[in-house]
XYZ file of C-alpha atoms in Angstrom:
524
model
C 115.274 96.756 60.681
C 117.866 99.264 60.024
C 121.269 99.727 61.567
C 120.059 102.890 63.154
C 117.473 100.917 65.094
C 119.644 98.547 66.577
C 123.391 98.486 67.637
C 125.804 95.909 69.191
C 126.386 95.859 72.819
C 128.245 93.278 75.167
C 126.089 91.081 77.233
C 126.547 91.302 80.897
C 124.785 89.004 83.439
C 122.862 90.646 86.052
C 122.392 88.394 89.053
C 118.698 89.354 89.703
C 115.817 86.916 89.680
C 112.922 88.654 87.944
C 110.610 85.652 88.230
C 109.513 84.623 84.663
C 110.250 88.117 83.137
C 113.047 88.980 81.021
C 114.447 92.177 82.004
C 117.347 94.315 80.286
C 119.476 97.026 81.655
C 121.312 99.791 79.818
C 123.092 102.773 81.073
C 121.600 106.202 80.479
C 124.754 107.271 78.544
C 124.590 104.462 76.381
C 124.765 105.749 72.635
C 121.977 103.164 71.795
C 119.698 104.659 74.417
C 120.215 108.206 73.138
C 119.993 107.347 69.535
C 117.063 105.052 69.666
C 115.083 107.087 72.240
C 114.635 104.165 74.636
C 112.879 104.832 77.783
C 112.460 102.711 81.148
C 109.905 100.023 80.734
C 109.990 99.946 77.010
C 109.563 96.592 75.558
C 112.746 95.650 73.401
C 113.908 92.983 71.289
C 117.321 91.307 72.076
C 119.297 89.196 69.431
C 122.153 87.208 70.003
C 123.842 84.277 68.310
C 120.471 83.829 66.321
C 118.381 83.793 69.604
C 115.539 86.359 69.947
C 113.997 87.378 73.315
C 111.673 90.131 74.336
C 112.364 92.030 77.505
C 111.422 94.883 79.661
C 114.186 97.723 79.710
C 115.370 99.361 82.807
C 117.646 102.614 82.508
C 120.442 102.852 85.067
C 122.856 105.433 86.046
C 125.415 103.355 87.972
C 128.349 102.214 85.887
C 128.987 99.430 88.459
C 125.819 97.720 87.048
C 126.341 98.220 83.424
C 128.713 100.431 81.474
C 127.731 102.497 78.500
C 128.714 99.881 75.997
C 127.072 96.944 77.988
C 123.682 95.227 77.873
C 122.626 93.833 81.263
C 120.111 91.079 81.442
C 118.246 89.436 84.214
C 118.777 85.700 85.001
C 115.603 84.592 83.252
C 116.823 86.615 80.010
C 120.363 85.160 80.252
C 119.198 81.674 80.404
C 116.914 82.155 77.518
C 119.673 83.672 75.327
C 121.963 80.736 76.054
C 125.261 82.741 75.216
C 128.187 83.688 77.337
C 128.927 86.855 79.037
C 130.550 89.351 76.684
C 128.788 88.037 73.584
C 127.802 90.440 71.173
C 124.016 91.298 71.313
C 121.660 94.071 69.569
C 118.760 95.736 71.002
C 115.744 97.256 69.270
C 112.360 98.418 69.822
C 109.747 95.763 70.127
C 106.519 95.878 68.328
C 103.410 95.870 70.592
C 101.717 92.517 71.006
C 99.443 91.719 68.264
C 96.754 91.000 70.742
C 96.787 94.114 72.665
C 93.361 95.140 71.429
C 91.823 92.022 72.585
C 93.177 92.555 76.077
C 91.680 96.178 75.966
C 88.373 94.561 74.962
C 88.527 92.369 78.098
C 89.526 95.271 80.221
C 86.392 96.743 79.110
C 84.330 93.791 80.092
C 83.684 92.343 76.733
C 83.470 88.790 75.789
C 86.412 87.350 73.740
C 86.345 85.002 70.886
C 88.338 81.771 70.441
C 90.874 83.491 68.179
C 91.279 86.429 70.372
C 92.068 84.320 73.458
C 94.312 82.136 71.453
C 96.216 85.286 70.306
C 96.668 86.490 73.784
C 97.877 83.381 75.200
C 100.364 83.035 72.355
C 101.769 86.466 73.082
C 101.995 85.555 76.795
C 103.927 82.290 75.923
C 106.175 84.320 73.730
C 106.892 86.799 76.669
C 105.286 89.604 74.553
C 103.369 90.870 77.595
C 104.967 93.011 80.428
C 104.099 92.120 83.958
C 101.746 95.285 83.896
C 99.867 93.864 80.930
C 99.748 90.344 82.511
C 98.304 91.762 85.538
C 95.779 93.622 83.634
C 94.746 90.470 81.932
C 94.462 88.467 85.254
C 92.514 91.323 87.023
C 90.148 91.622 83.961
C 89.151 88.007 83.729
C 88.776 88.061 87.463
C 86.573 91.266 87.554
C 84.592 90.103 84.378
C 84.114 86.559 84.856
C 84.749 84.450 81.811
C 81.800 82.429 80.476
C 81.997 78.653 79.920
C 82.917 79.059 76.315
C 85.797 81.540 77.035
C 87.077 79.127 79.759
C 87.014 76.248 77.244
C 88.903 78.421 74.635
C 91.345 79.802 77.055
C 92.017 76.198 78.134
C 92.566 75.114 74.635
C 94.843 78.111 74.064
C 97.138 77.139 77.088
C 97.397 73.601 75.742
C 98.167 74.651 72.166
C 101.398 76.702 73.138
C 103.015 74.035 75.302
C 104.299 70.639 74.714
C 101.873 67.498 75.162
C 102.648 64.021 76.302
C 101.333 61.028 74.811
C 101.923 58.185 77.390
C 100.233 55.595 75.128
C 103.294 56.094 72.794
C 105.849 55.938 75.474
C 104.521 53.433 77.909
C 101.499 51.537 76.479
C 97.705 51.501 76.753
C 95.481 52.042 79.691
C 94.183 54.866 81.679
C 96.747 57.752 82.567
C 95.337 58.987 86.033
C 95.767 62.052 88.035
C 94.246 63.633 91.205
C 94.063 67.465 91.847
C 92.829 69.585 94.437
C 91.636 73.246 93.748
C 93.646 74.283 96.941
C 92.779 76.707 99.829
C 93.166 74.116 102.519
C 96.420 74.245 104.376
C 98.168 70.903 104.846
C 96.092 69.055 102.275
C 98.919 66.912 100.969
C 96.864 64.049 99.690
C 98.760 63.888 96.246
C 101.922 62.713 97.846
C 99.956 59.614 99.218
C 97.521 59.027 96.386
C 100.357 58.826 93.701
C 102.386 56.146 95.353
C 99.305 54.080 96.235
C 97.792 54.232 92.649
C 100.827 53.667 90.942
C 101.675 50.664 93.281
C 98.481 49.239 91.950
C 99.940 49.397 88.508
C 98.162 52.559 87.165
C 100.073 55.092 85.345
C 100.117 58.377 87.421
C 102.466 61.261 86.222
C 101.716 63.930 88.599
C 102.878 67.459 87.712
C 102.138 70.147 90.235
C 102.496 73.848 90.697
C 104.262 75.704 93.529
C 102.274 77.575 96.228
C 100.213 80.476 94.780
C 98.635 81.823 97.948
C 99.137 78.716 100.206
C 102.041 77.977 102.675
C 103.102 75.141 100.475
C 102.309 73.341 97.181
C 102.786 69.804 96.475
C 105.855 70.673 94.500
C 107.169 72.539 97.387
C 106.613 69.786 99.924
C 107.790 66.961 97.513
C 110.952 69.102 97.018
C 111.893 68.343 100.645
C 112.388 64.837 99.736
C 113.577 64.771 96.124
C 114.209 66.971 93.170
C 111.092 68.335 91.433
C 112.619 70.484 88.615
C 112.891 67.805 86.155
C 113.577 68.164 82.383
C 110.817 66.998 80.056
C 113.015 63.991 79.052
C 113.970 62.997 82.400
C 110.374 63.196 83.634
C 109.387 60.765 80.972
C 112.092 58.318 81.933
C 110.992 58.509 85.380
C 107.344 57.631 84.512
C 108.545 54.730 82.278
C 110.805 53.333 85.161
C 108.211 53.857 88.134
C 104.791 54.457 86.447
C 104.740 57.745 88.374
C 106.274 61.114 89.202
C 105.701 63.929 91.563
C 107.253 66.885 89.653
C 106.924 70.762 89.424
C 105.261 71.332 85.921
C 107.221 74.414 85.294
C 110.125 72.949 83.905
C 108.461 70.356 81.673
C 107.035 73.191 79.396
C 103.650 71.640 79.378
C 101.566 74.847 79.854
C 104.125 77.646 79.672
C 101.558 80.440 79.393
C 99.812 79.323 82.671
C 103.213 79.247 84.534
C 103.584 82.849 83.448
C 100.128 83.934 84.361
C 100.663 82.235 87.873
C 103.634 84.374 88.444
C 101.283 87.376 88.431
C 98.471 85.658 90.115
C 100.711 84.747 93.101
C 101.494 88.203 94.353
C 97.961 89.542 93.575
C 96.509 86.537 95.512
C 94.045 86.056 92.658
C 92.746 82.632 91.550
C 89.420 83.440 89.622
C 87.191 80.382 88.572
C 87.877 80.759 84.937
C 91.586 81.022 85.272
C 91.537 78.036 87.860
C 89.617 75.803 85.510
C 91.846 76.730 82.498
C 95.048 76.390 84.572
C 94.295 72.998 85.995
C 92.806 71.249 82.952
C 95.392 72.676 80.711
C 98.220 71.109 82.702
C 96.452 67.810 83.055
C 95.499 67.398 79.306
C 99.288 68.594 78.401
C 100.596 66.082 80.929
C 98.794 63.402 78.923
C 96.060 62.647 81.472
C 92.925 60.742 80.401
C 91.244 60.296 83.683
C 91.195 62.789 86.696
C 89.677 62.909 90.211
C 89.322 66.504 91.158
C 88.904 67.399 94.925
C 86.809 70.641 95.550
C 86.891 71.304 99.303
C 83.865 73.362 100.696
C 83.811 75.290 103.702
C 83.319 78.859 105.144
C 87.161 79.836 104.844
C 87.874 77.582 101.764
C 88.042 78.951 98.119
C 84.438 77.425 97.679
C 82.232 78.559 100.463
C 78.876 76.962 99.662
C 77.386 73.998 98.018
C 75.756 76.151 95.379
C 79.150 77.596 94.325
C 80.676 74.242 94.487
C 78.116 72.662 92.200
C 78.475 75.535 89.823
C 82.241 75.200 89.690
C 81.831 71.431 89.353
C 79.558 71.943 86.234
C 82.294 74.260 84.693
C 84.958 71.692 85.209
C 82.838 68.953 83.608
C 81.814 71.195 80.716
C 85.508 71.941 79.732
C 86.795 68.436 80.539
C 83.940 66.848 78.478
C 84.821 68.903 75.361
C 88.504 67.901 75.854
C 87.662 64.223 76.074
C 89.013 64.191 79.834
C 87.164 61.631 82.125
C 86.475 63.701 85.162
C 85.400 62.505 88.588
C 84.765 65.546 90.955
C 84.538 65.078 94.627
C 83.231 67.858 96.993
C 84.929 67.305 100.249
C 84.904 68.890 103.878
C 86.894 71.929 103.804
C 86.097 73.303 107.069
C 89.616 72.919 108.541
C 93.173 72.231 107.507
C 94.025 68.649 106.694
C 96.972 66.973 108.739
C 98.929 68.614 111.595
C 101.921 70.227 109.639
C 101.658 73.401 107.677
C 104.629 74.337 105.523
C 106.966 72.228 103.318
C 109.071 70.291 105.792
C 106.094 69.857 108.245
C 103.900 68.490 105.501
C 106.581 66.110 104.133
C 106.900 64.745 107.618
C 103.134 64.162 107.916
C 103.229 62.395 104.585
C 106.173 60.023 105.487
C 104.358 59.226 108.814
C 101.353 57.906 106.895
C 103.318 55.993 104.421
C 105.405 54.482 107.211
C 102.313 53.524 109.419
C 103.462 55.805 112.158
C 100.991 55.697 114.995
C 101.303 59.397 115.474
C 100.444 59.968 111.682
C 97.441 62.317 111.221
C 94.498 60.146 110.504
C 92.391 62.862 108.515
C 95.294 62.978 106.050
C 95.447 59.217 105.777
C 91.599 58.743 105.367
C 91.130 61.380 102.771
C 94.003 60.139 100.747
C 92.488 56.525 100.781
C 89.212 57.811 99.697
C 90.709 59.843 96.870
C 93.104 57.087 95.812
C 90.227 54.590 95.904
C 88.199 56.760 93.294
C 91.159 56.896 91.242
C 91.673 52.991 91.365
C 88.165 52.616 90.281
C 89.034 54.003 86.912
C 90.747 50.568 86.260
C 88.334 48.750 84.077
C 89.006 45.503 86.169
C 87.996 47.191 89.558
C 84.347 47.351 90.468
C 82.801 50.429 91.862
C 83.089 50.480 95.611
C 86.069 48.472 95.756
C 88.776 51.139 95.320
C 88.927 52.286 99.005
C 89.703 48.528 100.265
C 92.326 48.123 97.559
C 93.953 51.478 98.402
C 94.119 50.802 102.215
C 95.568 47.301 101.592
C 98.325 48.873 99.422
C 99.082 51.481 102.210
C 98.995 49.082 105.064
C 101.044 46.480 103.350
C 104.008 48.882 102.884
C 103.660 48.802 99.128
C 102.856 52.345 98.782
C 105.983 53.293 100.865
C 108.189 51.194 98.612
C 106.730 52.874 95.692
C 107.165 56.409 97.101
C 110.947 55.404 97.715
C 111.379 54.352 94.290
C 109.858 57.579 92.949
C 112.240 59.573 95.348
C 115.083 57.578 94.235
C 114.250 58.050 90.625
C 113.949 61.847 90.744
C 116.964 62.328 93.050
C 116.529 61.968 96.719
C 117.639 64.502 99.165
C 120.266 63.486 101.557
C 118.146 64.578 104.688
C 114.827 66.292 105.362
C 115.639 69.856 106.266
C 115.220 70.958 109.805
C 112.107 72.580 111.277
C 112.756 76.232 111.945
C 114.694 76.709 114.914
C 112.604 79.156 116.513
C 108.817 78.599 117.820
C 106.162 80.029 119.680
C 102.900 78.687 120.914
C 99.284 80.123 120.415
C 97.171 79.435 123.465
C 93.418 79.109 123.926
C 91.766 82.007 125.736
C 88.873 79.986 127.456
C 87.707 76.501 128.160
C 85.530 74.812 125.480
C 85.530 73.144 122.127
C 87.055 74.034 118.923
C 84.033 75.044 116.677
C 85.784 76.830 113.817
C 89.312 77.128 112.178
C 89.710 79.821 109.687
C 91.959 78.301 106.683
C 92.653 81.635 105.430
C 93.965 83.030 108.613
C 95.912 79.898 109.525
C 97.544 80.038 105.926
C 98.355 83.714 106.447
C 100.158 83.145 109.650
C 102.279 80.185 108.171
C 103.114 82.429 105.428
C 104.297 85.173 107.843
C 106.367 82.807 109.602
C 108.265 82.322 106.188
C 106.324 79.437 104.497
C 106.947 78.187 101.693
C 110.288 80.157 100.982
C 111.783 79.046 104.206
C 111.437 75.400 104.009
C 111.217 74.794 107.946
C 108.685 77.507 108.592
C 105.127 77.053 109.284
C 103.059 75.524 112.050
C 101.857 72.425 113.784
C 98.173 72.289 114.809
C 97.557 70.839 118.045
C 93.917 70.927 118.187
C 91.232 70.208 115.414
C 87.477 70.761 115.179
C 85.487 69.081 117.930
C 88.417 68.614 120.246
C 88.359 70.058 123.791
C 90.663 72.509 125.003
C 91.407 74.319 128.263
C 92.374 77.884 128.650
C 96.197 78.420 128.517
C 96.324 75.187 126.407
C 98.208 75.522 122.908
C 96.038 75.429 119.897
C 99.143 75.417 117.471
C 102.857 76.106 117.386
C 104.445 78.434 114.984
C 107.806 77.568 113.618
C 110.119 80.107 111.894
C 113.879 80.573 111.085
C 114.159 84.230 111.440
C 113.270 86.223 114.572
C 111.438 88.937 112.506
C 109.369 86.151 110.612
C 108.227 84.773 114.026
C 107.295 88.229 115.426
C 105.322 88.839 112.262
C 103.337 85.808 112.618
C 102.830 86.137 116.435
C 101.502 89.663 116.151
C 98.995 88.554 113.397
C 97.840 85.436 115.538
C 97.516 87.766 118.554
C 94.962 89.852 116.801
C 93.270 86.970 115.318
C 94.386 83.376 116.067
C 92.146 81.598 113.314
C 90.479 79.454 115.843
C 87.193 79.992 117.550
C 86.524 78.006 120.772
C 82.975 77.678 122.129
C 80.440 75.209 123.479
C 79.803 71.860 121.909
C 76.369 72.981 120.840
C 77.978 75.636 118.522
C 79.569 72.931 116.368
C 77.917 72.695 112.915
C 74.934 69.856 112.939
C 76.690 68.448 109.866
C 80.137 68.227 111.470
C 82.340 65.416 110.182
C 85.995 64.603 110.053
C 88.179 66.536 107.778
C 88.747 63.362 105.640
C 84.942 63.019 104.961
C 83.495 63.378 101.483
C 80.222 65.029 100.776
C 79.735 63.409 97.465
C 80.643 59.808 97.177
């Protein structure tokens, strides 16, 4: 690259969180901009001290942001460069991603080969795609559904660009077990109960989780209320050696970095297509070294999966990909007609989990029962446990206090928070408009209201459910309580709840004939 194509500028750290996107800022009067013909939103290469990153360029007019001899970089870009402010850096035009032609083929609805998908994911992991190009890929794979071979190849590509743990080299032989729910059910924090139960049984259970994409809280968001979840790869390995388990955010372990980048686009778009979902989940599990996985697919009219036909189709897709990747998979189709537990939002869900572990009489029983059933299925991966015995073993571990002791060991190893953050200082109750029975709860609307209240960004925001399916209610009696930290958030959530509370109250004969508790499983 010639000197005319690149020039030295001083790095200036711009305190802007661009969420997994490298962004650079140069002044419009910068000689480099004029000489090289840079335009806003151009993709550029930045080199500093032997490091190379790709970034999206923003052109600014305010010298308070950057002067004409400075190169401003976002927090993500500054972290990746790893140099001090004022360090010399060069900027040059970046070549278009090699896989851009394959992206255009998918936008046109064409089927992609293994090699094309691998090329796209390599470019994604190397930050060669802008957010616009990432969004195009996410939307295209949602609109033109991936076939099962494309899903397999996408999963393989995601695994290939990240690190991969081999626990048999680290800890020893035996199943490496994990549990995952595809999501869509607010409050469904069974993983934080399953992991301590199963690891207290002696099984290796390194759990890495994503943060919330479209929900009011993810497992990592909720666990963060109790302990650190952003663990380095090396620290996570040591914690699992010490405790046989962890409950960590997968993003810092670099296990499937392309997936983390794609999630950063899927979240604001609220897109979670079946093909992307399968590739995302299974790539993370394989990369984390899992050999055995229990997968929970909730089914209900307002869940991600609405019918048993759709559930069986998704189950077969998961089984096809897992089988080719030599991952032993046990798929459970569960009742997804209402939220699990009482609390929705990081702090409120953490409270529910600890109540179950502590054997508190007010602990939500649906959360307890579902966690025990899932933990039982995982324990039955143990070759010394006979089929059907897992639930009893899991219940005994929970009731004896061994699961609580194990959870405390995991929390201490990861770095215990001094105190559980407070629930939002502001609250409002949503009341029933008539006498009757709760005959339906809309998961999507409940999640939406909790997010409008501030969850998961505001830890103490969310809601407490006071009534569940099948329970009687009188007119004027509260159905749930909204919690918020800021008045504007509370008003947004209340306004949405007034339009549609998410609850339907009717007569007992309107309850579905197949009504069961939220902890019930459709497939056992």
